[in-house]
Short mmCIF file of C-alpha atoms in Angstrom, two decimals:
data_model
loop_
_atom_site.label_atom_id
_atom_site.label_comp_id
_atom_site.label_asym_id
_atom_site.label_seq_id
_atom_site.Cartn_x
_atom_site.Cartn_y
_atom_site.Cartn_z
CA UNK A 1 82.26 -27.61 60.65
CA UNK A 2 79.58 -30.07 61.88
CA UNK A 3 81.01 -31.73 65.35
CA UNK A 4 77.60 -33.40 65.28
CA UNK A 5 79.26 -35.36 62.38
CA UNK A 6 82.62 -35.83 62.59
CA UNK A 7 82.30 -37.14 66.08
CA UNK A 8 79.39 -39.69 64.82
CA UNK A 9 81.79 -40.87 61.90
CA UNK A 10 84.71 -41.05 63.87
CA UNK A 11 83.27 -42.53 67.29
CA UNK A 12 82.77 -45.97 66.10
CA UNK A 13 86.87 -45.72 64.81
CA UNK A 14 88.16 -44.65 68.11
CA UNK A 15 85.68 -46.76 70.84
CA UNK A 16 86.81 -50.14 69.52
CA UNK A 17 88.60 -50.39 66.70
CA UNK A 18 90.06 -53.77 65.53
CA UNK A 19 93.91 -54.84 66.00
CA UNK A 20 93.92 -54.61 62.19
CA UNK A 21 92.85 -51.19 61.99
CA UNK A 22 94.95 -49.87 64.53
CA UNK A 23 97.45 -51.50 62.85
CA UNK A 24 96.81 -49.72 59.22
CA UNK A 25 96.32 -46.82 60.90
CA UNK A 26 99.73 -46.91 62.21
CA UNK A 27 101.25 -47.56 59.29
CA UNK A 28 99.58 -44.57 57.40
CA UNK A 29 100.62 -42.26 60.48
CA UNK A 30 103.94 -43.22 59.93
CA UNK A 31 103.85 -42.82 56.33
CA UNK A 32 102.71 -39.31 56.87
CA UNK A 33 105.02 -38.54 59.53
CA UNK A 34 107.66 -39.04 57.02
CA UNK A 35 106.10 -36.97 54.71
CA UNK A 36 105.92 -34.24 56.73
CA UNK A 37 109.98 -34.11 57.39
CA UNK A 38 111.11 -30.58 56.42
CA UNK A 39 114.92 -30.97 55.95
CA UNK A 40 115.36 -28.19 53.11
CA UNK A 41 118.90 -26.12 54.45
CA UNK A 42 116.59 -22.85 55.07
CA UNK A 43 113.38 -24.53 56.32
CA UNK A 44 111.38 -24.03 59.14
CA UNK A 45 110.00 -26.45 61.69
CA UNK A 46 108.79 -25.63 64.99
CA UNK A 47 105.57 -25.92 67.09
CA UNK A 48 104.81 -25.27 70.77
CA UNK A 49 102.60 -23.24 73.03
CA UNK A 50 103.05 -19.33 73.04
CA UNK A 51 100.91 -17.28 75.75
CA UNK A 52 98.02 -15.47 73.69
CA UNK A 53 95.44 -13.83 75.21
CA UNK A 54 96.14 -15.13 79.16
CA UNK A 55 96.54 -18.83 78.26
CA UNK A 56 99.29 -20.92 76.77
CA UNK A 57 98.03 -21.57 72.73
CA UNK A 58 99.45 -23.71 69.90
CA UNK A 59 101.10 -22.25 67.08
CA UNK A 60 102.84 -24.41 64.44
CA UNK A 61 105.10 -22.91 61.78
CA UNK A 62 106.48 -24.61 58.83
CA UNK A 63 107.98 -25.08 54.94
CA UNK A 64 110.55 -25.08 53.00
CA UNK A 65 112.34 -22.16 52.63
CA UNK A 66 112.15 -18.81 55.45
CA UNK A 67 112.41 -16.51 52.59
CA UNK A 68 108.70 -18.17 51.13
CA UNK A 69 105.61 -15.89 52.08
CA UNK A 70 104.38 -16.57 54.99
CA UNK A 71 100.72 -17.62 55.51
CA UNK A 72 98.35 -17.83 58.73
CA UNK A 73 96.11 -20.07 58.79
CA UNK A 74 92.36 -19.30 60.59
CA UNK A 75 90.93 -22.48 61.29
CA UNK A 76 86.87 -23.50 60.30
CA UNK A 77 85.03 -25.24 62.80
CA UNK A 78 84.61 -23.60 65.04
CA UNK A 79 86.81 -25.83 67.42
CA UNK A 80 88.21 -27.45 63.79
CA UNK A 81 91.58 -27.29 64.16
CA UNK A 82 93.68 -27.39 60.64
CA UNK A 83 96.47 -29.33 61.71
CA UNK A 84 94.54 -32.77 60.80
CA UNK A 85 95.39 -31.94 56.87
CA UNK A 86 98.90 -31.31 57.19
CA UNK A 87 99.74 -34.62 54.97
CA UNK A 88 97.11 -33.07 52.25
CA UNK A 89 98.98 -29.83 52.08
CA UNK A 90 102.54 -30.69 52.55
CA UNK A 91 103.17 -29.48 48.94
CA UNK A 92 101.70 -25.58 50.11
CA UNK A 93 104.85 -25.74 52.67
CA UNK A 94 107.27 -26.06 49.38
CA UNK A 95 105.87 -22.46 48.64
CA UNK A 96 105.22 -21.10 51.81
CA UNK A 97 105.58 -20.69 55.08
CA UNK A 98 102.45 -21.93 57.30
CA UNK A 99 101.59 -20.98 60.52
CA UNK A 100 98.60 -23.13 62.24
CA UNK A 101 97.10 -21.53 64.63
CA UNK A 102 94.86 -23.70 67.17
CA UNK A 103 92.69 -21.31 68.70
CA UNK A 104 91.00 -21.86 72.18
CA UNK A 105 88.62 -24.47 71.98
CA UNK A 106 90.39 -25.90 69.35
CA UNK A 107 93.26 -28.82 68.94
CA UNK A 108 96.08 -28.96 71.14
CA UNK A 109 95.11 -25.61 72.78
CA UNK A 110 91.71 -27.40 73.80
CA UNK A 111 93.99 -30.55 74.72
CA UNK A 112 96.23 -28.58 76.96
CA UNK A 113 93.39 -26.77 79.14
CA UNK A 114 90.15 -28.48 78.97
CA UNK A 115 87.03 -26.94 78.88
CA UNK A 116 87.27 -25.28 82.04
CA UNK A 117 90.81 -23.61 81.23
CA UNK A 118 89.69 -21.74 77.76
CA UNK A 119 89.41 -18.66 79.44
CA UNK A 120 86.85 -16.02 78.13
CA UNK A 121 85.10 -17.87 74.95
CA UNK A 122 83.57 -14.96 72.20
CA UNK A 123 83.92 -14.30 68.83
CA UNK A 124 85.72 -10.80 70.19
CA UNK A 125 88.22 -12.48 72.33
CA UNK A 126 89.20 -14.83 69.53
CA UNK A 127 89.36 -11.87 66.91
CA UNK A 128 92.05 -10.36 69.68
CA UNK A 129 93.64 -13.68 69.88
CA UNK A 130 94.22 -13.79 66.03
CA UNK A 131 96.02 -10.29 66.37
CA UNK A 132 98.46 -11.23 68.70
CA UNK A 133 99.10 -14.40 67.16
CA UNK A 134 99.88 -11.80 64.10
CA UNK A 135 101.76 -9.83 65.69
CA UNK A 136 103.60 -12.44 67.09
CA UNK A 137 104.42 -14.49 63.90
CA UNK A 138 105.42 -10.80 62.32
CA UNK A 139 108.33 -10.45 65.13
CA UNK A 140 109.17 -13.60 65.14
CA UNK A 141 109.80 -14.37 60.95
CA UNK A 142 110.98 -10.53 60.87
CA UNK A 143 108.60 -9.28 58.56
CA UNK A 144 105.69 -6.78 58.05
CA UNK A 145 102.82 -9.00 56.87
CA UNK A 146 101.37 -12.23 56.59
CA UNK A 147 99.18 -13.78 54.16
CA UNK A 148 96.03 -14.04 55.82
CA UNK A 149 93.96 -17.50 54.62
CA UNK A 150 90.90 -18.02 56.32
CA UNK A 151 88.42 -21.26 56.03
CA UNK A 152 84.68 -21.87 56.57
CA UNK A 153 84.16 -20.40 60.85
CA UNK A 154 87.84 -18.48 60.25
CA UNK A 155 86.10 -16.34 57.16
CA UNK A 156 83.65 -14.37 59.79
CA UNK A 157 87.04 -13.68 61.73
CA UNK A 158 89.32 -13.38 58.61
CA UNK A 159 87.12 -10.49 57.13
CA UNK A 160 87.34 -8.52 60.48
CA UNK A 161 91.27 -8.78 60.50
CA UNK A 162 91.66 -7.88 56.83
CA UNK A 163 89.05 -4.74 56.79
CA UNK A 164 90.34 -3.15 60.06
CA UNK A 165 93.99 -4.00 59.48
CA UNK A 166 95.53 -3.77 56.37
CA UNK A 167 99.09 -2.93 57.68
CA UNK A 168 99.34 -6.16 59.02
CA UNK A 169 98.20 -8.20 56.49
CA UNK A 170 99.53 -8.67 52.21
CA UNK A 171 96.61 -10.21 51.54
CA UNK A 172 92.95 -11.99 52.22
CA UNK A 173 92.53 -15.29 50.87
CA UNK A 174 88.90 -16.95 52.24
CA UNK A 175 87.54 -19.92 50.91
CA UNK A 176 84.61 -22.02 52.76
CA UNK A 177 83.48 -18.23 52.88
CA UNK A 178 81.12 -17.26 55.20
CA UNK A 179 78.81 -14.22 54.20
CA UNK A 180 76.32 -13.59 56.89
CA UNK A 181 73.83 -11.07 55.57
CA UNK A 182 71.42 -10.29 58.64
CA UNK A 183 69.15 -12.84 57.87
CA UNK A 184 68.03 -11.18 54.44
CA UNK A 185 69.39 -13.68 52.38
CA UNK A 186 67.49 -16.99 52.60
CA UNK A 187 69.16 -19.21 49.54
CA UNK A 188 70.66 -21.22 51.15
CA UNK A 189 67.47 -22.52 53.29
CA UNK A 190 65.20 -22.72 50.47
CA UNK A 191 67.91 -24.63 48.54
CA UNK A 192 68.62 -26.52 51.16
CA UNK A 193 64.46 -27.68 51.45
CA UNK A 194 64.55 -28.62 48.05
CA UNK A 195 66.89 -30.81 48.15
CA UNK A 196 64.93 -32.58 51.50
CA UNK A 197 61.95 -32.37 49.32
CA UNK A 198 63.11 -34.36 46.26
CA UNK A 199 65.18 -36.91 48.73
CA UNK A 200 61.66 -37.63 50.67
CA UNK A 201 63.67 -36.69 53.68
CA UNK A 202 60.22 -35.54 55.57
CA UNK A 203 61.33 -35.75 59.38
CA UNK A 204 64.34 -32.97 58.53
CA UNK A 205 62.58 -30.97 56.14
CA UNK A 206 60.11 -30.57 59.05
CA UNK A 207 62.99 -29.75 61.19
CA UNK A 208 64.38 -27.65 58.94
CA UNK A 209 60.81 -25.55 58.28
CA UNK A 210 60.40 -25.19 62.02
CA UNK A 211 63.72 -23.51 62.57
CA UNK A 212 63.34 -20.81 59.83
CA UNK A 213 65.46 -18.95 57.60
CA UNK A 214 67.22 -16.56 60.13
CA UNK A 215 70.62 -18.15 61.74
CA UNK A 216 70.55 -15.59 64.31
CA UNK A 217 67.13 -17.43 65.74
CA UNK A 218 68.47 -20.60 66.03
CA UNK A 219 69.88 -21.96 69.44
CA UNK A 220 73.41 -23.33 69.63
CA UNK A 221 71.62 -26.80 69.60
CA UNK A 222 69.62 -26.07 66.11
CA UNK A 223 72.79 -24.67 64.59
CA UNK A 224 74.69 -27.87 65.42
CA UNK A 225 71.21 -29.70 64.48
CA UNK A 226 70.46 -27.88 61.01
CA UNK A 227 74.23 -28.50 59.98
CA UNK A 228 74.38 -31.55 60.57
CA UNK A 229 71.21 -31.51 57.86
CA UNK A 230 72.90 -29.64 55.50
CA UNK A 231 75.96 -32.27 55.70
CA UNK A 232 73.88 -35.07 54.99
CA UNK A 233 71.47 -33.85 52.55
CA UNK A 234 74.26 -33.24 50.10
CA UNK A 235 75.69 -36.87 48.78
CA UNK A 236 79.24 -34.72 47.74
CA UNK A 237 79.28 -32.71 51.27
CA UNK A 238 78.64 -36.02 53.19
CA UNK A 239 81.09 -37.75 50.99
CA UNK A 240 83.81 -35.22 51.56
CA UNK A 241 82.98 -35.29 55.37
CA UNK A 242 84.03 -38.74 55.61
CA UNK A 243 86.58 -39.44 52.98
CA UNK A 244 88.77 -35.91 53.72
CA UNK A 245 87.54 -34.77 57.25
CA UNK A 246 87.25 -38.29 59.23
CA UNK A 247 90.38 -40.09 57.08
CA UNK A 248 92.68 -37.05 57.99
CA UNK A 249 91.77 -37.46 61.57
CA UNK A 250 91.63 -40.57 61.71
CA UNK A 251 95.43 -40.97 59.88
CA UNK A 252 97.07 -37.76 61.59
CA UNK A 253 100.42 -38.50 63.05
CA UNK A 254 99.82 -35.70 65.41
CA UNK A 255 97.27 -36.92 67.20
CA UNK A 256 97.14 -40.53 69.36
CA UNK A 257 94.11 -42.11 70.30
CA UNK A 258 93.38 -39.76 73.41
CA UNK A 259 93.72 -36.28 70.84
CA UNK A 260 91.50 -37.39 68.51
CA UNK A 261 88.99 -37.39 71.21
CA UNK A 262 90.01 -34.07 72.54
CA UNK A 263 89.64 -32.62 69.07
CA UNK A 264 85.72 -33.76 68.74
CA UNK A 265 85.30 -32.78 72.10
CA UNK A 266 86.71 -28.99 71.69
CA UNK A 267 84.26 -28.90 68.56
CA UNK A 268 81.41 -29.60 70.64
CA UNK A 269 82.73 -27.09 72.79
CA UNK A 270 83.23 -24.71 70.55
CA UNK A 271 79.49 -24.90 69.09
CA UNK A 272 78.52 -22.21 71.35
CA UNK A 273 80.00 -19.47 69.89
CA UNK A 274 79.06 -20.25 65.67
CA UNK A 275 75.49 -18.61 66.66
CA UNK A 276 77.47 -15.66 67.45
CA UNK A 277 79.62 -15.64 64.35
CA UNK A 278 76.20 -15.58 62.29
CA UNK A 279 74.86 -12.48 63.95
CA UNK A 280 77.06 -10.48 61.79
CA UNK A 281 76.28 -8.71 58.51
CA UNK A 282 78.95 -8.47 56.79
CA UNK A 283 77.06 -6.06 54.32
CA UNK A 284 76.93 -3.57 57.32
CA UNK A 285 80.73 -4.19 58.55
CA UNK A 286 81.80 -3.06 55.45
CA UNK A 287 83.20 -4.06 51.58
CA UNK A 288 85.88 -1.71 51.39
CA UNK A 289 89.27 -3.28 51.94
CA UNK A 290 92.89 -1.83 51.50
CA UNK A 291 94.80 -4.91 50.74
CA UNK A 292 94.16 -7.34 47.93
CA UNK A 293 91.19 -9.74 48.15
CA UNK A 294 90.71 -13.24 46.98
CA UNK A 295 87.97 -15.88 47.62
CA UNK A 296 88.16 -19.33 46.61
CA UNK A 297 84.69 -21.41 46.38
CA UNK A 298 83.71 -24.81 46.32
CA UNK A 299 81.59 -24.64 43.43
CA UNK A 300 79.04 -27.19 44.77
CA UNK A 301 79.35 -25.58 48.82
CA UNK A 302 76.02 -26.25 50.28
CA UNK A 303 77.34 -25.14 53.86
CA UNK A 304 78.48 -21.83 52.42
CA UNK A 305 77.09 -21.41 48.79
CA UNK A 306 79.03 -19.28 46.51
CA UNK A 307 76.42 -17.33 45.45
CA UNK A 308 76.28 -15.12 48.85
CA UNK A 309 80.53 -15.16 48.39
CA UNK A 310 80.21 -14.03 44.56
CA UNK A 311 77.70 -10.89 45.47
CA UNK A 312 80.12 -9.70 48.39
CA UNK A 313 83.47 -9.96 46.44
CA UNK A 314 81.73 -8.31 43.41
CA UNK A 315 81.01 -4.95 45.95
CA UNK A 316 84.34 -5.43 47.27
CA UNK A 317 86.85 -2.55 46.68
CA UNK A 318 89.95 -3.32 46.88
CA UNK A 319 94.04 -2.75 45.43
CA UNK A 320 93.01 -5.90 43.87
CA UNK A 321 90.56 -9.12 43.48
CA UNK A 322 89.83 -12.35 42.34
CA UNK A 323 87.17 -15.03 42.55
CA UNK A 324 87.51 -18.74 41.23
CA UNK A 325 85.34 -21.86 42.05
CA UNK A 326 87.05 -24.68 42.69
CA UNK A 327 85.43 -27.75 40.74
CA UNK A 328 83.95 -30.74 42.39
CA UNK A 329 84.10 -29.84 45.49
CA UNK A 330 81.65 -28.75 48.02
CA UNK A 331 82.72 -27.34 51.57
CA UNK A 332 86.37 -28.30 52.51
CA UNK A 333 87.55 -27.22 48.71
CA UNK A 334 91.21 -26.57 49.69
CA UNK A 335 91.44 -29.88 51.57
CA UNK A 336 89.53 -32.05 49.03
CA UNK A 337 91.67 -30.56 46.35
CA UNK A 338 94.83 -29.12 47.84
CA UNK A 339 96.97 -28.76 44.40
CA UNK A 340 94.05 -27.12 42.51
CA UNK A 341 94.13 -24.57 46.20
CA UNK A 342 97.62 -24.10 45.70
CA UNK A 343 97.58 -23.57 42.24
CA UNK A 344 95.19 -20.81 42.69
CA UNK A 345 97.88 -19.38 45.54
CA UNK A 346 100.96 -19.21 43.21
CA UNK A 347 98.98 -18.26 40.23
CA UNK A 348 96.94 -15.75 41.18
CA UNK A 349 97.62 -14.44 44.97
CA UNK A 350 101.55 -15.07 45.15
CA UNK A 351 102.34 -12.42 42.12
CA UNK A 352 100.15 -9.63 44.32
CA UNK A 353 101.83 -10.39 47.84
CA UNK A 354 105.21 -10.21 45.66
CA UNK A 355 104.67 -7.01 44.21
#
């Protein structure tokens, strides 16, 4: 996800907002707060810090019913934690159990530590991270697997887990998903200076010529820079930026004044390491995977197109597999649509985890 923009659309909110604002805002947060009551007989409601990987990191776990599936979230971003859309996808928690997982340099676990206090900051030790937060959810709900659901950043991470560790996981649902190819696949960048072409948008498309094709060239500064022209060339991206993205934040009943600065701050932290998440190819890494394999696309992603995601799931091998585009939506699908996400879940992922 863009920091670049959430933190411009939200800044204005939280550096002086009006009494009347503050005071909608509160009554939305409350509103969702209530929502997000689990008191089902055999639900499950708890969040805290557990110790993962040398420093103390948020884990949230709810829904409905302990006997549900249980699903782990890998967050976008990177630095985006989920936890801002838990009103959007309360309904998910009447099917599932959730786990939220804010990784370092991310939410509360950014919060709690500061930027100094994230410890060792790569793509590897976050990968490790997401094991023992596995393996830790596994003991704790008494189970063998989890339902692994990764999102935009979480994909690059998500793939890893589900190719080199099947016995831990029923399942790989990614949506947002990432498919870095190496650099051969340049799609998205000539797509992307068509669309600055036809909008007369001559200072970015300039900006976006000079930095190329190849992600893996790109400073952390131009990949924070070129997303942010991605966002904004797309009228539905932008729009879903500001209306899902900034409103969730903005209305979360998790997070005061003071968190909601924290969580733009660990995103620009966290910029550092999406250059390092695009130096993979997946292509090399492998398609073979020994669990069942879903991927769930905004059809209209500009940020990750589904063409890329289409060609990898159709080389996938796998137990099982299934691709669907998910209407009117670009990035964020799941979150700008949240029933259509689930409906994909219990229609076409829950019978395979089941079996």
């Amino acid at each position: 996800m863009p920091a670049t923009i959430v933190t411009a659309s939200a800044a204005a909110l939280i550096a002086g907002p009006a009494a009347g604002m503050l005071g909608y805002r509160q009554l939305k947060r409350t509103a969702h707060a209530r929502k997000l009551r689990i008191t089902a007989p055999h639900g499950i409601e708890e969040s805290g810090f557990v110790r993962i990987g040398g420093i103390d990191q948020w884990i949230s776990v709810r829904g409905d019913d302990r006997a549900n599936p249980v699903i782990l979230e890998i967050h976008g971003g990177p630095g985006a934690s989920n936890h801002i859309f838990l009103p959007r996808t309360r309904g998910w928690e009447q099917h599932f159990t959730v786990v939220r997982w804010d990784m370092r340099g991310a939410g509360h676990t950014f919060a709690a530590h500061g930027p100094d206090g994230q410890g060792e900051f790569t793509l590897d030790r976050l990968y490790e991270d997401a094991l023992e937060v596995t393996d830790h959810i596994r003991s704790r709900m008494g189970i063998d697997k989890v339902l692994l659901v990764a999102n935009s950043f979480g994909t690059a991470i998500g793939l890893r887990l589900a190719r080199n560790h099947p016995e831990r996981y029923s399942a790989y649902v990614g949506t947002d998903q990432n498919i870095n190819g190496g650099g051969r696949d340049r799609s998205a960048h000539d797509a992307l200076l068509e669309r600055l072409r036809a909008a007369g948008k001559r200072k970015d498309l300039a900006a976006a010529r000079a930095m190329g094709p190849d992600p893996a060239a790109w400073t952390p500064e131009q990949w924070s820079a070129r997303a942010k022209i991605v966002v904004t060339s797309d009228p539905l991206t932008y729009a879903t930026m500001k209306t899902v993205v900034v409103r969730s934040l903005w209305f979360s009943p998790r997070h005061t004044l003071r968190g909601l600065r924290s969580y733009m701050g660990a995103m620009t932290f966290s910029e550092q390491v999406g250059p390092e998440a695009v130096t993979i190819d997946e292509w090399a890494e492998g398609t073979d995977f020994a669990l069942p394999f879903f991927v769930f696309q905004g059809a209209h992603d500009v940020l990750t197109p589904p063409a890329p995601a289409r060609a990898f799931y159709e080389a996938v091998t796998a137990p099982a597999k299934d691709f669907a585009l998910i209407e009117d939506a670009s990035h964020f699908a799941s979150f700008r649509h949240p029933d259509r996400f689930l409906e994909l879940l219990l229609t076409r992922v829950r019978p395979t985890v089941a079996a």
